[in-house]
Coordinates of C-alpha atoms in Angstrom, one line a residue:
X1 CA 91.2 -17.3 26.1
X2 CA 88.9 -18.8 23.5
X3 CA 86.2 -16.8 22.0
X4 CA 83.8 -19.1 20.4
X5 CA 81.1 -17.5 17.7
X6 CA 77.9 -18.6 17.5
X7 CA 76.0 -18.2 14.4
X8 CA 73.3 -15.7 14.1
X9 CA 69.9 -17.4 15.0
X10 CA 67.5 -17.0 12.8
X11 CA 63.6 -16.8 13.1
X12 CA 62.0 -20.3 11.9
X13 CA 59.1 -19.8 8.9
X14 CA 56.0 -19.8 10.2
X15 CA 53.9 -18.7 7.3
X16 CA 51.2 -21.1 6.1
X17 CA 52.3 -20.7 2.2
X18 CA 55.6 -20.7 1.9
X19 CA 56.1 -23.9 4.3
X20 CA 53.5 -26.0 1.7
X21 CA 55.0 -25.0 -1.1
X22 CA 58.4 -25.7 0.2
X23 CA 58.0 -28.7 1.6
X24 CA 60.2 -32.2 0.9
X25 CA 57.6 -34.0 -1.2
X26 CA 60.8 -36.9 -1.9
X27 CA 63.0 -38.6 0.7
X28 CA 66.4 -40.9 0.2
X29 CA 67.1 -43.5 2.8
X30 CA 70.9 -44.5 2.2
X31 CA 71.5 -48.0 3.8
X32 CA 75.3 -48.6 4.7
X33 CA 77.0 -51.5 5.4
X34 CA 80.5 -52.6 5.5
X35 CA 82.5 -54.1 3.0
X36 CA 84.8 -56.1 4.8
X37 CA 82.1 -57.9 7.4
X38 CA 80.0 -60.6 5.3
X39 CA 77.4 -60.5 7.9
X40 CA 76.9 -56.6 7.6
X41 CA 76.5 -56.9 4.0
X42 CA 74.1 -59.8 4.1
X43 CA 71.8 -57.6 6.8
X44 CA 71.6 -55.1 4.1
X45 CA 70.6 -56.9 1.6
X46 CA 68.2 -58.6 4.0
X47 CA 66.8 -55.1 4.8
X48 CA 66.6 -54.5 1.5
X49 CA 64.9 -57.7 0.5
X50 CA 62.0 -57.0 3.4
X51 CA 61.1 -53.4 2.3
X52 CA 60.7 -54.8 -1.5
X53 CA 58.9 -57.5 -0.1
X54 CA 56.5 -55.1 2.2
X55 CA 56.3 -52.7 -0.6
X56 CA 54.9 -55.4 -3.1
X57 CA 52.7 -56.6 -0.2
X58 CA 51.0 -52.5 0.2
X59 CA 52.8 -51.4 3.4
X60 CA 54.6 -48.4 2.0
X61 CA 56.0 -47.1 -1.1
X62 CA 59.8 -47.8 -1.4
X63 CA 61.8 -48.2 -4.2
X64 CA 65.3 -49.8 -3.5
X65 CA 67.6 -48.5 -6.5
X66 CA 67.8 -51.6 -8.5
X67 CA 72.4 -51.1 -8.1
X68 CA 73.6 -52.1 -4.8
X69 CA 77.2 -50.8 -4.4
X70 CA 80.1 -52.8 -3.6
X71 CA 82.4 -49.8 -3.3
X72 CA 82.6 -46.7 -2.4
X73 CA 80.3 -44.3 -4.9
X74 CA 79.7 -41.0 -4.7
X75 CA 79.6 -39.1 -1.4
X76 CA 79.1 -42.6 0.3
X77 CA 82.2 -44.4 2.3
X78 CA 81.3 -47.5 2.2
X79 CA 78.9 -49.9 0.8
X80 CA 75.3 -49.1 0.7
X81 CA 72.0 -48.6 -1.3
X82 CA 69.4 -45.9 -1.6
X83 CA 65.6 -46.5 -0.8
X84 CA 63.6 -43.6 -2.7
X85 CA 60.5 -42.9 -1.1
X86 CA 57.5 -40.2 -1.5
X87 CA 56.6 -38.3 1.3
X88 CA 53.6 -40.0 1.9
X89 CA 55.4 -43.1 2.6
X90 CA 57.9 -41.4 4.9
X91 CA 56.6 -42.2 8.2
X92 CA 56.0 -45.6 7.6
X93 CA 59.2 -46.1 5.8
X94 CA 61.2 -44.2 8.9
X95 CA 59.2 -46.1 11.6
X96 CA 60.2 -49.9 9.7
X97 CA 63.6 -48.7 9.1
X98 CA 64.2 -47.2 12.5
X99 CA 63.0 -50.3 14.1
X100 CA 64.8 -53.2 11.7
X101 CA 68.4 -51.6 10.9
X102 CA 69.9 -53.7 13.6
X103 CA 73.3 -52.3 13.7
X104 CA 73.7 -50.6 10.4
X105 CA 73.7 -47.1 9.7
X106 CA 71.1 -45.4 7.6
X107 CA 71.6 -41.7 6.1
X108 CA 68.0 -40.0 5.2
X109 CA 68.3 -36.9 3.2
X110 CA 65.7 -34.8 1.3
X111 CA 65.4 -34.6 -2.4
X112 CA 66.1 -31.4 -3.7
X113 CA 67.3 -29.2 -6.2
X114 CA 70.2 -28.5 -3.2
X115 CA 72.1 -32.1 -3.3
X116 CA 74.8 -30.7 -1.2
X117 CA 72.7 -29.1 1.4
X118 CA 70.7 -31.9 1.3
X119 CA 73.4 -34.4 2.3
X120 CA 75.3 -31.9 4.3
X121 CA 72.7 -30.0 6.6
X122 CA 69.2 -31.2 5.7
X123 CA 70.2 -35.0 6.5
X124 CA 69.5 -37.0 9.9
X125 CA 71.4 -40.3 10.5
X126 CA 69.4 -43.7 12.0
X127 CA 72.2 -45.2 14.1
X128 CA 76.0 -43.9 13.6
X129 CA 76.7 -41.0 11.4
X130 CA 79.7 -41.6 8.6
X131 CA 81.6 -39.1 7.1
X132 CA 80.7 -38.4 3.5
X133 CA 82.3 -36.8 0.5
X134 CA 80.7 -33.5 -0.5
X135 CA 82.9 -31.8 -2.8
X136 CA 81.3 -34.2 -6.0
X137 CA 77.8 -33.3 -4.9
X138 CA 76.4 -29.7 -6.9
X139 CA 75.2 -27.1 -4.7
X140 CA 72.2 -26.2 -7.4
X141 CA 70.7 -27.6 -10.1
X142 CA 67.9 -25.7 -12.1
X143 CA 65.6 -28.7 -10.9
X144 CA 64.5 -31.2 -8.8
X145 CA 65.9 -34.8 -9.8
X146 CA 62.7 -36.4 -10.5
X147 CA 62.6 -40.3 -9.7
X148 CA 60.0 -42.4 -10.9
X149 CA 57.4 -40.1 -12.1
X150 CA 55.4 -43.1 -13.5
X151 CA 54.6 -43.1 -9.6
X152 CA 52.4 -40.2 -9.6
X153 CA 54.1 -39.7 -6.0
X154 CA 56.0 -37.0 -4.1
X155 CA 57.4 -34.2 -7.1
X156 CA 55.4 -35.8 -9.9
X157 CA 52.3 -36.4 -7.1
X158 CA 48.7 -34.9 -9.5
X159 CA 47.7 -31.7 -8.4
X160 CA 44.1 -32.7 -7.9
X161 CA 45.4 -34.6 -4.0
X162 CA 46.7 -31.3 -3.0
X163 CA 45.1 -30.2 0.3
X164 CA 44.4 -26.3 -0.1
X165 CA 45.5 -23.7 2.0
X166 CA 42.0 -22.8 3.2
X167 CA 41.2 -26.5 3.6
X168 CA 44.7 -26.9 5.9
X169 CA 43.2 -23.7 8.2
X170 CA 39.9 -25.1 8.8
X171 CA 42.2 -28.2 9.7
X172 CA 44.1 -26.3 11.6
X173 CA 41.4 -24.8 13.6
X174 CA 39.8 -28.0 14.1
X175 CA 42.9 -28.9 15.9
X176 CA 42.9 -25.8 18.0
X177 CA 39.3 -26.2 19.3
X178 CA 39.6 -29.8 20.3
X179 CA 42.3 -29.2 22.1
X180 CA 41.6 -25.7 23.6
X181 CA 40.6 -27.4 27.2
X182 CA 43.7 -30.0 27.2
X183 CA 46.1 -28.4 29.7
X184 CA 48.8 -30.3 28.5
X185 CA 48.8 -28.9 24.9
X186 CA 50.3 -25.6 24.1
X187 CA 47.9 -23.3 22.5
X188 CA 49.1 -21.6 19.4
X189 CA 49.8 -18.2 19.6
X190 CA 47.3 -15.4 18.4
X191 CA 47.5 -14.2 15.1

């Protein structure tokens, strides 16, 4: 017989503070495409040409890494380029992504002082997941890899556009009243 262990669940966080404060404020978007197949590579470098493109004309904030590899390169198999973007650019970013990859494979990670975890358990994959190479990524790293502070976006974002906590409560509760007659949405539990 097979006994099969489960990990122990744990509780998710729930308190107010420490989700802000630990929240992803930078995203990568990792765009992989397969050496061999000229057409694959020329749809990621199409891709790659429309979000510079949209990003010059104000849709979103994205910033294609100006090197393109043509061989594997770190923990990626295969070709590919990484789109940074802040967090306020994320949904849009996703959405366009999500719904112009064609057939490629996209890996979208969190920027962190955890590279590994990142990559390894923090990640989600748009279209089919590839194996990548973890043992050259660092578990820790004092600090978060800042990428194009100039920006003023995500990690390096001015203090000064930071909702505050009481401010995200009377948001919050907003939320709660309008929706405190709507059978279909789940009230929140009481304090």
């Amino acid at each position: 017989m097979t006994q099969v262990i489960m990990p122990a669940v744990s509780s998710p966080q729930d308190d107010l503070q420490t989700v802000v404060e630990t929240r992803t404020r930078e995203w990568h978007f990792h765009i992989y495409f397969l050496l061999q197949s000229p057409a694959e590579t020329a749809a990621a470098l199409a891709l790659r040409d429309a979000v510079l493109r949209l990003r010059r004309d104000g849709a979103f904030v994205a910033v294609p890494l100006h090197r393109v590899n043509k061989e594997p390169i770190g923990p990626h198999p295969a070709g590919s380029y990484e789109i940074w973007v802040p967090d306020s650019s994320f949904s849009d970013v996703f959405f366009y992504l999500a719904t112009n990859r064609g057939a490629l494979s996209i890996l979208v990670h969190p920027l962190t002082s955890q590279q590994r975890r990142d990559h390894e358990s923090r990640n989600a994959w748009l279209g089919t997941p590839w194996p990548i190479y973890l043992d050259g990524l660092p578990r820790e790293s004092s600090e978060v890899p800042l990428q194009y502070p100039q920006l003023r976006l995500g990690w390096s974002s001015a203090a000064e556009h930071e909702i505050s906590l009481d401010e995200r409560r009377k948001r919050g509760a907003k939320v709660e009243a309008l929706l405190a007659n709507d059978v279909e949405a789940a009230p929140a539990p009481p304090i």
